[in-house]
PDB file of C-alpha atoms in Angstrom:
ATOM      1  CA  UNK A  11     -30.364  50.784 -72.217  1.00  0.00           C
ATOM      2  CA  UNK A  12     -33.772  48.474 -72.389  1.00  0.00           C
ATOM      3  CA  UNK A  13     -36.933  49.195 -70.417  1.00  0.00           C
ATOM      4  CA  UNK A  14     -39.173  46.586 -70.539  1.00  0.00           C
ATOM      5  CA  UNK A  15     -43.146  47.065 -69.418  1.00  0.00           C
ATOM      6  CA  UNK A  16     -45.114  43.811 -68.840  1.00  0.00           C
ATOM      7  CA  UNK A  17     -49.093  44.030 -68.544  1.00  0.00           C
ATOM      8  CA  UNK A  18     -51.807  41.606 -68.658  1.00  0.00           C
ATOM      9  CA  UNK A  19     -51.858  39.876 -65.720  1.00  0.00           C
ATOM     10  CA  UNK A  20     -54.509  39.104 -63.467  1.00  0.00           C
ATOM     11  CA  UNK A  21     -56.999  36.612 -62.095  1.00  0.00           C
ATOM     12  CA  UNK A  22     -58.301  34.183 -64.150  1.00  0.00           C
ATOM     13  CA  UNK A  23     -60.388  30.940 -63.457  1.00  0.00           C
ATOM     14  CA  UNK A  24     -58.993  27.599 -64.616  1.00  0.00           C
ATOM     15  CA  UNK A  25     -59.511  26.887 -68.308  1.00  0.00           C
ATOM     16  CA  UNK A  26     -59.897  30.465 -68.654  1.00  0.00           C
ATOM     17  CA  UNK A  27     -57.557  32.704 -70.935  1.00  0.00           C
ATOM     18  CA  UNK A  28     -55.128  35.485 -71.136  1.00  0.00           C
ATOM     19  CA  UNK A  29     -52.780  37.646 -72.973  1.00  0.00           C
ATOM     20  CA  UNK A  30     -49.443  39.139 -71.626  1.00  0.00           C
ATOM     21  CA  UNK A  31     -47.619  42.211 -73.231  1.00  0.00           C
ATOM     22  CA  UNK A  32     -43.899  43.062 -73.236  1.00  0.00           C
ATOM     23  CA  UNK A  33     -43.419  46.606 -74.319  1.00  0.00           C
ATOM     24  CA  UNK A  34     -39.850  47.201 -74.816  1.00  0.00           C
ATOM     25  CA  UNK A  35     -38.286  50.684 -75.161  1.00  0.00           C
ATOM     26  CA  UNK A  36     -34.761  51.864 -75.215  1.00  0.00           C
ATOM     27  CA  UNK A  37     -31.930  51.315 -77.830  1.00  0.00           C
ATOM     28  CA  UNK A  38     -31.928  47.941 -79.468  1.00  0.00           C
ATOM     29  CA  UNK A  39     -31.121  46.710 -83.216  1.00  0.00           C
ATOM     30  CA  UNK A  40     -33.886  44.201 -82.756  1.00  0.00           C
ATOM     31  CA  UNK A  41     -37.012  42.860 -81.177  1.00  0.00           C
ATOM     32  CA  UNK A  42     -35.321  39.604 -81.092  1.00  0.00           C
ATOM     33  CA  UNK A  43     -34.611  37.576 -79.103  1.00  0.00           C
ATOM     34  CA  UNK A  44     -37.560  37.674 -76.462  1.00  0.00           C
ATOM     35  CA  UNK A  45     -38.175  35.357 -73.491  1.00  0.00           C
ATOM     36  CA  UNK A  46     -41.306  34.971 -71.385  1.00  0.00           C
ATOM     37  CA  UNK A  47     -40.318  33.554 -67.628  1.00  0.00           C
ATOM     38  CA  UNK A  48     -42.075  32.781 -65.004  1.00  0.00           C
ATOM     39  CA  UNK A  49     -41.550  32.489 -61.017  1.00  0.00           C
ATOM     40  CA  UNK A  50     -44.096  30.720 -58.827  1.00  0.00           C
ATOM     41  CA  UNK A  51     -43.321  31.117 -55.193  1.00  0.00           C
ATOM     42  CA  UNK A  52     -40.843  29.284 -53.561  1.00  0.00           C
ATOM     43  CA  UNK A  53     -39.530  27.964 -57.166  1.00  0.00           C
ATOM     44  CA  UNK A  54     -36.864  28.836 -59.558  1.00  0.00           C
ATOM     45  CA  UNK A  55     -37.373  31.325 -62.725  1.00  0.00           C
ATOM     46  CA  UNK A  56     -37.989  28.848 -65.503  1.00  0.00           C
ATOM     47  CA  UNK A  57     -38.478  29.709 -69.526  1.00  0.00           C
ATOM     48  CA  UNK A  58     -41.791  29.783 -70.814  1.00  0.00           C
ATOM     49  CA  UNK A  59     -41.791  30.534 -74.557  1.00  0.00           C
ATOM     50  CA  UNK A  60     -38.918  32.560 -76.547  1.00  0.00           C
ATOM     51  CA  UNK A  61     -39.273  34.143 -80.077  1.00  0.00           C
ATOM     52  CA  UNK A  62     -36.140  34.826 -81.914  1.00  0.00           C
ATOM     53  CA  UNK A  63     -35.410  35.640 -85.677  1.00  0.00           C
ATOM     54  CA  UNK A  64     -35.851  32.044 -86.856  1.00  0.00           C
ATOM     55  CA  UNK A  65     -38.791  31.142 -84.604  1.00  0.00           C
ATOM     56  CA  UNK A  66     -40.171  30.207 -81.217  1.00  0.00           C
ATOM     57  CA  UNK A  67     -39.597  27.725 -78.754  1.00  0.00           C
ATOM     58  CA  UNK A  68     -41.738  26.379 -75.893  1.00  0.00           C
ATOM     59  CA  UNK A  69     -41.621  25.055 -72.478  1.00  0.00           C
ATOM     60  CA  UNK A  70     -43.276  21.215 -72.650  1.00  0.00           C
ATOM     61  CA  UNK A  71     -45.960  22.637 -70.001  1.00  0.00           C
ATOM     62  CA  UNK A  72     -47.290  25.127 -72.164  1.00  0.00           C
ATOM     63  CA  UNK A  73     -46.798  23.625 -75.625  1.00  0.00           C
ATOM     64  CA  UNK A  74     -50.140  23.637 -77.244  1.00  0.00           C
ATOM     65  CA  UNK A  75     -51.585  26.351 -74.789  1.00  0.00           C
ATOM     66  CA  UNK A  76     -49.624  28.969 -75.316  1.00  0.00           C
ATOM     67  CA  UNK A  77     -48.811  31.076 -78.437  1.00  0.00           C
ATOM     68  CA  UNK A  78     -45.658  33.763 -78.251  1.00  0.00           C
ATOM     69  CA  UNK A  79     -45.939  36.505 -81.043  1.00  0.00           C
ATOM     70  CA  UNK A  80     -44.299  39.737 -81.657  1.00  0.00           C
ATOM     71  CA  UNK A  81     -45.499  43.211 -83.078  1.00  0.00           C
ATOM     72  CA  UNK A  82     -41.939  44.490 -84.202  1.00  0.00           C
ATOM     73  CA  UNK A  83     -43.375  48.059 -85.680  1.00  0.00           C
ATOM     74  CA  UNK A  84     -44.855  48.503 -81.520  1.00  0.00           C
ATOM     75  CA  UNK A  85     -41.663  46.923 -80.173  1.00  0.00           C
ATOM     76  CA  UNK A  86     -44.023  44.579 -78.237  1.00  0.00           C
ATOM     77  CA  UNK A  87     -44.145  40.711 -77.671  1.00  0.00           C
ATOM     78  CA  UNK A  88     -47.293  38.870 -76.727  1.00  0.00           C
ATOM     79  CA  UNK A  89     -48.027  35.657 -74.664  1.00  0.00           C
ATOM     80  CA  UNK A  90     -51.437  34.275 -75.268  1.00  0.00           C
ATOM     81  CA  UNK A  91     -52.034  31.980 -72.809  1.00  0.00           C
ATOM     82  CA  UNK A  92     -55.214  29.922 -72.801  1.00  0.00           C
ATOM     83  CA  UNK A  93     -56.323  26.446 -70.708  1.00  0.00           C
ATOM     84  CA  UNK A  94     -54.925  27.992 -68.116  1.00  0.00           C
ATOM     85  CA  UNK A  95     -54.640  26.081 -65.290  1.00  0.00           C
ATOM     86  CA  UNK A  96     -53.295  26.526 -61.696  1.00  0.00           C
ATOM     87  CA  UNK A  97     -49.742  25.445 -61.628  1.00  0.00           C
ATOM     88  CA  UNK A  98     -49.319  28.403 -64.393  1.00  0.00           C
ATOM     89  CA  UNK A  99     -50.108  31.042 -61.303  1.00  0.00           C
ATOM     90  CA  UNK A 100     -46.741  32.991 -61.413  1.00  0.00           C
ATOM     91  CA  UNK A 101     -45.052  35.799 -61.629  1.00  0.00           C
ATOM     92  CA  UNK A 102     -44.301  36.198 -65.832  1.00  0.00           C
ATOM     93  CA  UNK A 103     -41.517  38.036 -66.669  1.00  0.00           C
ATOM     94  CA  UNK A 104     -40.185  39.019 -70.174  1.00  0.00           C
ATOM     95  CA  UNK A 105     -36.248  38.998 -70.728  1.00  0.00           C
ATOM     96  CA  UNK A 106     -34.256  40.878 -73.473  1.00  0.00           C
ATOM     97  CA  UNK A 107     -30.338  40.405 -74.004  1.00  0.00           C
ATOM     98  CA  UNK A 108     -28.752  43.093 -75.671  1.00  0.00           C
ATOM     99  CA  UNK A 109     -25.369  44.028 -76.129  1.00  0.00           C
ATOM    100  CA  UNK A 110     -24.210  41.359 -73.854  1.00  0.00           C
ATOM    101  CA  UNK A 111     -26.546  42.840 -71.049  1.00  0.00           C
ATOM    102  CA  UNK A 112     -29.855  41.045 -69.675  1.00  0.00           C
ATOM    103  CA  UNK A 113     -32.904  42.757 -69.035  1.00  0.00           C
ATOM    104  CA  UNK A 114     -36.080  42.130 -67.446  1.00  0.00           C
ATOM    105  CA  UNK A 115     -39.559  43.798 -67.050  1.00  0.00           C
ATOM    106  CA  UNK A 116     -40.965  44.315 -63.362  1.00  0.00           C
ATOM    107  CA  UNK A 117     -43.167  41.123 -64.004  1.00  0.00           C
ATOM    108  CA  UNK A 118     -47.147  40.456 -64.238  1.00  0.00           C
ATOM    109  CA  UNK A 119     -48.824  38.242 -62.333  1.00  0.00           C
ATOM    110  CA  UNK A 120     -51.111  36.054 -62.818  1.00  0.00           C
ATOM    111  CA  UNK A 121     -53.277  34.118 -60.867  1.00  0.00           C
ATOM    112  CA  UNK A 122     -55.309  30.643 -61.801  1.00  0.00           C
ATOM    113  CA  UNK A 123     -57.667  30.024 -59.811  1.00  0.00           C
ATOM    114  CA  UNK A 124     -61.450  29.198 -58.929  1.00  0.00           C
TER     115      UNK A 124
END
């Protein structure tokens, strides 16, 4: 089993800057892979940045704004997000697979606007 805590959140003004943490607890061999997603309303989950064992990957809309890391001794993966701007209001979620299973946290939101 994988509990995963998201924090962070909150309201920001365009331009403005963040950082989200994903706390993960539980029984896994690794930190890796883990996914930041994001929901606005009335749209589809879609995959912001990932962090595996050989790297990270970004979504084009936050390539160059946003920066994925990972503290493996605290179990806990970062998103700094920074030039923020309104269309990245949405609920973030971070996603774990393990074992074949899928987990997500509860989700942070965050809020861009002036």
């Amino acid at each position: 089993q994988v509990q995963l805590v998201e924090s962070g959140g909150g309201l920001v003004q365009p331009g403005g800057s963040l950082r989200l943490s994903c706390a993960g607890s539980g029984t896994f061999s690794s930190i890796y892979p883990m996914t930041w997603y994001r929901q606005a309303p009335g749209k589809q989950r879609e995959l912001v940045a990932l962090v595996s064992s050989v790297g990270t990957n970004y979504a084009e809309f936050v390539k160059g704004r946003f920066t994925i890391s990972r503290d493996s001794a605290k179990n806990t993966v970062y998103l700094q997000m920074s030039e923020l701007k309104p269309e990245d209001t949405a609920v973030y979620y971070c996603n774990k697979v393990s074992a074949g299973r899928s987990y997500w946290g509860q989700g942070t939101q965050v809020t861009v606007s002036s």
